[in-house]
mmCIF file of C-alpha atoms and ligand atoms in Angstrom:
data_model
loop_
_atom_site.group_PDB
_atom_site.id
_atom_site.type_symbol
_atom_site.label_atom_id
_atom_site.label_comp_id
_atom_site.label_asym_id
_atom_site.label_seq_id
_atom_site.Cartn_x
_atom_site.Cartn_y
_atom_site.Cartn_z
ATOM 1 C CA MET A 8 3.144 -18.159 -16.739
ATOM 2 C CA ALA A 9 0.793 -18.093 -13.742
ATOM 3 C CA ARG A 10 1.559 -15.404 -11.196
ATOM 4 C CA ALA A 11 2.930 -16.581 -7.876
ATOM 5 C CA ARG A 12 0.665 -14.180 -5.980
ATOM 6 C CA ARG A 13 -2.713 -12.599 -6.661
ATOM 7 C CA PRO A 14 -2.175 -9.011 -7.881
ATOM 8 C CA PHE A 15 -3.316 -6.173 -5.628
ATOM 9 C CA PHE A 16 -3.848 -2.532 -6.563
ATOM 10 C CA CYS A 17 -4.672 0.150 -4.024
ATOM 11 C CA GLY A 18 -5.598 3.722 -4.927
ATOM 12 C CA ASN A 19 -4.275 6.222 -2.391
ATOM 13 C CA TRP A 20 -6.514 9.271 -2.669
ATOM 14 C CA LYS A 21 -4.460 11.227 -0.105
ATOM 15 C CA LEU A 22 -6.029 14.522 1.026
ATOM 16 C CA ASN A 23 -8.562 14.735 -1.787
ATOM 17 C CA GLY A 24 -12.302 14.578 -2.174
ATOM 18 C CA SER A 25 -15.527 15.503 -0.440
ATOM 19 C CA ILE A 26 -17.790 12.660 0.646
ATOM 20 C CA ALA A 27 -19.893 13.106 -2.506
ATOM 21 C CA GLU A 28 -16.804 13.132 -4.764
ATOM 22 C CA SER A 29 -15.367 10.071 -3.013
ATOM 23 C CA LEU A 30 -18.639 8.192 -3.417
ATOM 24 C CA ALA A 31 -18.776 9.026 -7.106
ATOM 25 C CA LEU A 32 -15.165 7.940 -7.691
ATOM 26 C CA ALA A 33 -15.578 4.748 -5.646
ATOM 27 C CA THR A 34 -18.727 3.818 -7.542
ATOM 28 C CA GLU A 35 -17.026 4.296 -10.907
ATOM 29 C CA VAL A 36 -14.030 2.235 -9.804
ATOM 30 C CA ARG A 37 -16.283 -0.556 -8.548
ATOM 31 C CA ASN A 38 -18.256 -0.636 -11.770
ATOM 32 C CA GLY A 39 -15.084 -0.534 -13.843
ATOM 33 C CA VAL A 40 -13.401 -3.505 -12.170
ATOM 34 C CA ALA A 41 -16.549 -5.541 -11.445
ATOM 35 C CA SER A 42 -15.900 -8.041 -14.222
ATOM 36 C CA LEU A 43 -12.258 -8.718 -13.238
ATOM 37 C CA ARG A 44 -11.713 -11.966 -11.360
ATOM 38 C CA ASP A 45 -8.021 -12.423 -10.687
ATOM 39 C CA VAL A 46 -7.133 -9.226 -8.868
ATOM 40 C CA ASP A 47 -7.745 -7.501 -5.536
ATOM 41 C CA VAL A 48 -8.568 -3.789 -5.637
ATOM 42 C CA ALA A 49 -8.796 -1.272 -2.778
ATOM 43 C CA VAL A 50 -9.306 2.474 -2.522
ATOM 44 C CA ALA A 51 -8.092 4.696 0.315
ATOM 45 C CA PRO A 52 -10.271 7.794 0.771
ATOM 46 C CA SER A 53 -9.812 10.461 3.456
ATOM 47 C CA PHE A 54 -11.035 9.610 6.970
ATOM 48 C CA THR A 55 -14.200 11.683 6.522
ATOM 49 C CA ALA A 56 -15.366 9.608 3.551
ATOM 50 C CA LEU A 57 -14.336 6.145 4.787
ATOM 51 C CA HIS A 58 -17.644 5.036 6.237
ATOM 52 C CA ALA A 59 -19.777 6.296 3.363
ATOM 53 C CA VAL A 60 -17.473 4.725 0.773
ATOM 54 C CA ALA A 61 -17.286 1.443 2.679
ATOM 55 C CA LYS A 62 -21.102 1.314 2.783
ATOM 56 C CA ARG A 63 -21.262 2.001 -0.951
ATOM 57 C CA LEU A 64 -18.741 -0.760 -1.669
ATOM 58 C CA GLU A 65 -19.954 -3.314 0.861
ATOM 59 C CA ASP A 66 -21.099 -5.796 -1.781
ATOM 60 C CA GLY A 67 -17.581 -5.898 -3.252
ATOM 61 C CA PRO A 68 -15.323 -6.472 -5.000
ATOM 62 C CA VAL A 69 -13.433 -3.275 -4.070
ATOM 63 C CA THR A 70 -12.316 -2.937 -0.445
ATOM 64 C CA VAL A 71 -11.604 0.220 1.539
ATOM 65 C CA ALA A 72 -8.282 1.152 3.124
ATOM 66 C CA ALA A 73 -7.515 3.996 5.514
ATOM 67 C CA GLN A 74 -4.397 6.122 5.051
ATOM 68 C CA ASP A 75 -3.179 5.926 8.656
ATOM 69 C CA CYS A 76 -4.202 4.817 12.155
ATOM 70 C CA PHE A 77 -3.074 5.380 15.729
ATOM 71 C CA TRP A 78 -1.356 2.680 17.805
ATOM 72 C CA GLU A 79 -3.676 2.806 20.824
ATOM 73 C CA ASP A 80 -7.230 1.494 20.619
ATOM 74 C CA LYS A 81 -8.843 4.293 22.634
ATOM 75 C CA GLY A 82 -8.193 6.965 25.244
ATOM 76 C CA ALA A 83 -7.021 10.542 25.608
ATOM 77 C CA PHE A 84 -5.385 10.965 22.188
ATOM 78 C CA THR A 85 -7.062 14.011 20.676
ATOM 79 C CA GLY A 86 -7.320 13.930 16.921
ATOM 80 C CA GLU A 87 -6.221 10.324 16.469
ATOM 81 C CA VAL A 88 -8.233 7.498 14.870
ATOM 82 C CA SER A 89 -7.751 3.938 16.053
ATOM 83 C CA ALA A 90 -7.604 0.683 14.130
ATOM 84 C CA PRO A 91 -10.809 -0.681 15.756
ATOM 85 C CA GLN A 92 -12.585 2.534 14.706
ATOM 86 C CA LEU A 93 -11.404 1.978 11.125
ATOM 87 C CA LEU A 94 -12.664 -1.590 11.207
ATOM 88 C CA ASP A 95 -15.977 -0.260 12.542
ATOM 89 C CA ALA A 96 -16.098 2.219 9.635
ATOM 90 C CA GLY A 97 -15.782 -0.676 7.178
ATOM 91 C CA CYS A 98 -12.068 -0.681 6.367
ATOM 92 C CA LYS A 99 -10.171 -3.854 5.529
ATOM 93 C CA GLN A 100 -6.673 -2.386 5.138
ATOM 94 C CA VAL A 101 -4.660 0.578 6.365
ATOM 95 C CA ILE A 102 -1.713 2.265 4.644
ATOM 96 C CA LEU A 103 1.088 2.888 7.149
ATOM 97 C CA GLY A 104 4.429 4.687 7.018
ATOM 98 C CA HIS A 105 3.735 6.530 3.769
ATOM 99 C CA SER A 106 6.730 8.701 2.919
ATOM 100 C CA GLU A 107 4.589 11.848 3.082
ATOM 101 C CA ARG A 108 3.876 11.033 6.724
ATOM 102 C CA ARG A 109 7.510 10.176 7.385
ATOM 103 C CA GLN A 110 8.749 13.383 5.746
ATOM 104 C CA LEU A 111 6.075 15.920 6.648
ATOM 105 C CA LEU A 112 4.957 14.578 10.017
ATOM 106 C CA GLY A 113 8.146 13.010 11.329
ATOM 107 C CA GLU A 114 6.784 9.469 11.477
ATOM 108 C CA LEU A 115 9.460 6.979 12.572
ATOM 109 C CA ASP A 116 9.878 3.240 12.020
ATOM 110 C CA ALA A 117 9.008 2.550 15.657
ATOM 111 C CA ALA A 118 5.659 4.318 15.230
ATOM 112 C CA VAL A 119 4.981 2.405 12.018
ATOM 113 C CA ASN A 120 5.619 -0.819 13.924
ATOM 114 C CA LEU A 121 3.240 0.131 16.753
ATOM 115 C CA LYS A 122 0.569 1.137 14.245
ATOM 116 C CA ALA A 123 0.997 -2.052 12.206
ATOM 117 C CA ARG A 124 0.621 -4.181 15.317
ATOM 118 C CA ALA A 125 -2.487 -2.220 16.340
ATOM 119 C CA ALA A 126 -3.929 -2.749 12.865
ATOM 120 C CA LEU A 127 -3.254 -6.491 13.018
ATOM 121 C CA ARG A 128 -4.804 -6.706 16.490
ATOM 122 C CA ALA A 129 -7.943 -5.068 15.147
ATOM 123 C CA GLY A 130 -8.162 -7.348 12.114
ATOM 124 C CA LEU A 131 -6.948 -4.890 9.476
ATOM 125 C CA ALA A 132 -4.250 -5.694 6.927
ATOM 126 C CA PRO A 133 -1.416 -3.139 7.123
ATOM 127 C CA ILE A 134 0.045 -1.896 3.837
ATOM 128 C CA ILE A 135 3.493 -0.849 5.053
ATOM 129 C CA CYS A 136 5.366 1.663 2.897
ATOM 130 C CA VAL A 137 9.152 1.761 2.607
ATOM 131 C CA GLY A 138 11.369 3.723 0.252
ATOM 132 C CA GLU A 139 14.593 5.672 -0.090
ATOM 133 C CA THR A 140 15.118 9.353 -0.903
ATOM 134 C CA LEU A 141 17.031 10.434 -3.994
ATOM 135 C CA ALA A 142 20.018 11.414 -1.824
ATOM 136 C CA GLU A 143 20.047 7.921 -0.289
ATOM 137 C CA ARG A 144 19.851 6.285 -3.720
ATOM 138 C CA ASP A 145 22.631 8.495 -5.082
ATOM 139 C CA ALA A 146 24.777 7.629 -2.072
ATOM 140 C CA GLY A 147 24.301 3.900 -2.684
ATOM 141 C CA GLU A 148 22.254 3.544 0.501
ATOM 142 C CA THR A 149 19.001 2.264 -0.990
ATOM 143 C CA LEU A 150 19.062 -1.300 0.299
ATOM 144 C CA GLY A 151 20.391 -0.276 3.708
ATOM 145 C CA ARG A 152 17.569 2.216 4.088
ATOM 146 C CA ILE A 153 14.948 -0.323 3.019
ATOM 147 C CA GLN A 154 16.417 -2.886 5.416
ATOM 148 C CA ALA A 155 16.224 -0.466 8.352
ATOM 149 C CA GLN A 156 12.637 0.533 7.549
ATOM 150 C CA LEU A 157 11.575 -3.066 7.076
ATOM 151 C CA ASP A 158 13.248 -4.378 10.196
ATOM 152 C CA GLY A 159 11.814 -1.494 12.220
ATOM 153 C CA ALA A 160 8.283 -1.891 10.916
ATOM 154 C CA LEU A 161 8.182 -5.689 11.230
ATOM 155 C CA ALA A 162 9.844 -5.981 14.640
ATOM 156 C CA ASP A 163 8.190 -8.481 16.998
ATOM 157 C CA MET A 164 5.660 -9.695 14.447
ATOM 158 C CA THR A 165 4.749 -13.346 14.510
ATOM 159 C CA ASP A 166 4.726 -15.459 11.345
ATOM 160 C CA ALA A 167 0.916 -15.427 11.443
ATOM 161 C CA GLU A 168 0.979 -11.634 11.512
ATOM 162 C CA LEU A 169 3.560 -11.466 8.722
ATOM 163 C CA ALA A 170 1.137 -13.503 6.611
ATOM 164 C CA ARG A 171 -1.398 -10.668 6.781
ATOM 165 C CA ILE A 172 0.741 -7.706 5.788
ATOM 166 C CA VAL A 173 1.431 -6.096 2.428
ATOM 167 C CA ILE A 174 4.610 -4.120 1.699
ATOM 168 C CA ALA A 175 4.684 -1.171 -0.688
ATOM 169 C CA TYR A 176 8.057 -0.127 -2.085
ATOM 170 C CA GLU A 177 7.749 3.555 -2.885
ATOM 171 C CA PRO A 178 10.958 5.373 -3.772
ATOM 172 C CA VAL A 179 10.432 8.893 -2.425
ATOM 173 C CA TRP A 180 11.899 10.427 -5.592
ATOM 174 C CA ALA A 181 9.233 8.721 -7.692
ATOM 175 C CA ILE A 182 6.140 9.750 -5.719
ATOM 176 C CA GLY A 183 4.084 12.367 -7.524
ATOM 177 C CA THR A 184 7.071 13.329 -9.691
ATOM 178 C CA GLY A 185 6.151 11.567 -12.928
ATOM 179 C CA ARG A 186 9.487 9.742 -12.687
ATOM 180 C CA ASN A 187 8.886 6.077 -11.915
ATOM 181 C CA ALA A 188 11.540 3.552 -10.983
ATOM 182 C CA THR A 189 12.565 1.368 -13.900
ATOM 183 C CA PRO A 190 11.254 -2.197 -13.712
ATOM 184 C CA ALA A 191 14.818 -3.344 -12.966
ATOM 185 C CA GLN A 192 15.212 -0.834 -10.114
ATOM 186 C CA ALA A 193 11.871 -1.894 -8.652
ATOM 187 C CA GLU A 194 12.669 -5.604 -9.018
ATOM 188 C CA GLU A 195 16.024 -5.219 -7.264
ATOM 189 C CA VAL A 196 14.367 -3.744 -4.182
ATOM 190 C CA HIS A 197 11.329 -6.043 -4.251
ATOM 191 C CA ARG A 198 13.602 -9.081 -4.424
ATOM 192 C CA PHE A 199 15.648 -7.694 -1.542
ATOM 193 C CA ILE A 200 12.486 -7.213 0.553
ATOM 194 C CA ARG A 201 11.352 -10.777 -0.112
ATOM 195 C CA THR A 202 14.777 -12.156 0.750
ATOM 196 C CA ARG A 203 14.824 -10.151 3.988
ATOM 197 C CA VAL A 204 11.399 -11.492 4.995
ATOM 198 C CA ALA A 205 12.491 -15.009 3.968
ATOM 199 C CA ALA A 206 15.254 -14.837 6.550
ATOM 200 C CA ARG A 207 12.457 -14.784 9.138
ATOM 201 C CA SER A 208 9.953 -17.064 7.404
ATOM 202 C CA ALA A 209 10.385 -18.613 3.967
ATOM 203 C CA ALA A 210 6.699 -19.550 3.794
ATOM 204 C CA GLN A 211 5.470 -16.027 4.545
ATOM 205 C CA ALA A 212 8.011 -14.487 2.165
ATOM 206 C CA GLY A 213 6.740 -16.635 -0.700
ATOM 207 C CA GLN A 214 3.188 -15.366 -0.322
ATOM 208 C CA LEU A 215 4.005 -11.763 0.694
ATOM 209 C CA ARG A 216 2.566 -9.240 -1.760
ATOM 210 C CA ILE A 217 4.981 -6.415 -2.525
ATOM 211 C CA LEU A 218 3.445 -3.438 -4.329
ATOM 212 C CA TYR A 219 5.356 -0.832 -6.254
ATOM 213 C CA GLY A 220 4.367 2.832 -5.837
ATOM 214 C CA GLY A 221 5.690 5.984 -7.456
ATOM 215 C CA SER A 222 4.214 7.541 -10.609
ATOM 216 C CA VAL A 223 2.501 4.332 -11.684
ATOM 217 C CA LYS A 224 0.323 4.942 -14.733
ATOM 218 C CA PRO A 225 -1.740 2.792 -17.101
ATOM 219 C CA ASP A 226 1.094 2.915 -19.632
ATOM 220 C CA ASN A 227 3.954 1.854 -17.356
ATOM 221 C CA ILE A 228 2.283 -0.745 -15.122
ATOM 222 C CA ARG A 229 2.693 -3.684 -17.538
ATOM 223 C CA ALA A 230 6.470 -3.462 -17.595
ATOM 224 C CA LEU A 231 6.585 -3.255 -13.786
ATOM 225 C CA MET A 232 4.189 -6.192 -13.359
ATOM 226 C CA ALA A 233 6.325 -8.288 -15.702
ATOM 227 C CA GLU A 234 8.958 -8.430 -12.943
ATOM 228 C CA GLU A 235 8.884 -11.567 -10.816
ATOM 229 C CA ASN A 236 8.562 -9.828 -7.453
ATOM 230 C CA VAL A 237 6.219 -6.952 -8.331
ATOM 231 C CA ASP A 238 2.756 -8.018 -7.170
ATOM 232 C CA GLY A 239 0.734 -4.869 -7.729
ATOM 233 C CA GLY A 240 0.703 -1.140 -7.189
ATOM 234 C CA LEU A 241 0.030 1.573 -4.635
ATOM 235 C CA VAL A 242 -1.237 4.345 -6.856
ATOM 236 C CA GLY A 243 -1.560 8.042 -6.018
ATOM 237 C CA GLY A 244 -2.259 10.509 -8.824
ATOM 238 C CA ALA A 245 -3.495 7.952 -11.343
ATOM 239 C CA SER A 246 -6.116 6.697 -8.868
ATOM 240 C CA LEU A 247 -7.931 10.042 -8.716
ATOM 241 C CA SER A 248 -9.574 9.387 -12.069
ATOM 242 C CA ALA A 249 -11.671 6.228 -12.306
ATOM 243 C CA ASP A 250 -10.803 5.917 -15.966
ATOM 244 C CA SER A 251 -7.029 5.845 -15.432
ATOM 245 C CA PHE A 252 -7.193 3.677 -12.287
ATOM 246 C CA VAL A 253 -9.472 1.102 -13.903
ATOM 247 C CA ARG A 254 -7.261 1.014 -17.012
ATOM 248 C CA LEU A 255 -4.211 0.614 -14.797
ATOM 249 C CA VAL A 256 -5.816 -2.292 -12.882
ATOM 250 C CA LYS A 257 -6.855 -3.977 -16.116
ATOM 251 C CA GLU A 258 -3.412 -3.567 -17.668
ATOM 252 C CA GLY A 259 -1.577 -4.619 -14.526
ATOM 253 C CA SER A 260 -3.695 -7.666 -13.772
ATOM 254 C CA SER A 261 -3.495 -9.050 -17.281
ATOM 255 C CA VAL A 262 0.309 -9.415 -17.375
HETATM 256 C C1 LIG B 326 1.654 7.381 -3.397
HETATM 257 O O1 LIG B 326 1.499 8.448 -2.844
HETATM 258 O O2 LIG B 326 1.511 6.340 -2.745
HETATM 259 C C2 LIG B 326 2.013 7.384 -4.804
HETATM 260 C C3 LIG B 326 2.567 6.325 -5.289
HETATM 261 O O3 LIG B 326 1.758 8.541 -5.526
HETATM 262 P P1 LIG B 326 1.904 8.726 -7.119
HETATM 263 O O4 LIG B 326 1.316 7.511 -7.776
HETATM 264 O O5 LIG B 326 1.138 9.973 -7.419
HETATM 265 O O6 LIG B 326 3.363 8.857 -7.402
#
């Protein structure tokens, strides 16, 4: 059965890697996926390595994502990095609203929305992360939480803008814990996300790529990708080794 959407895998390197280490990892990933045709692959190094990695990867096929951006384009905002600066550095995508930022840095849905709109303005594709905590899941609040995060992040977006975003469902309890959501748990939330977006635009919902993230590994990606609404993965730990990330991309894109 042909997939409804082209698979997309993004490696989130988080706060890891010198410039030299990032270049080495990026080069290995590029070489490892070079022969694959029916998949999009991105890596998200730290800010300091973005430009060097983007230069190294400029001939494709792997693109470069940032891990965050600010919502203003320029001005007196010490320490922030804007979406136009990321574009200038060679980025094509930016991860926004990652649960580590929400939990450790107090990032709110309204900020994720402002950042996503800034990214779109600049010509970057936002990869917007949503996901419930274990307490929310245990309390039966998963879908309500996802709905609130989604509605907050996508507020005031036009259909044309919706067409350029990617959503990543990342249950907080599965990130970096070795405990991934079951394919059925992931599919339930992915289907819910698509239905929610369909209420705004059926056309955009049909082509929206929804990635799963949370302890994705080469040996569990096939079962997740077999679900109708799982279109790829946002990968943390398993993306820090080129061998495991390339295997994961190959496994996931061949389902
Ligand atoms: C992530 O941080 O986006 C993530 C999914 O991490 P891990 O794969 O390590 O759980």
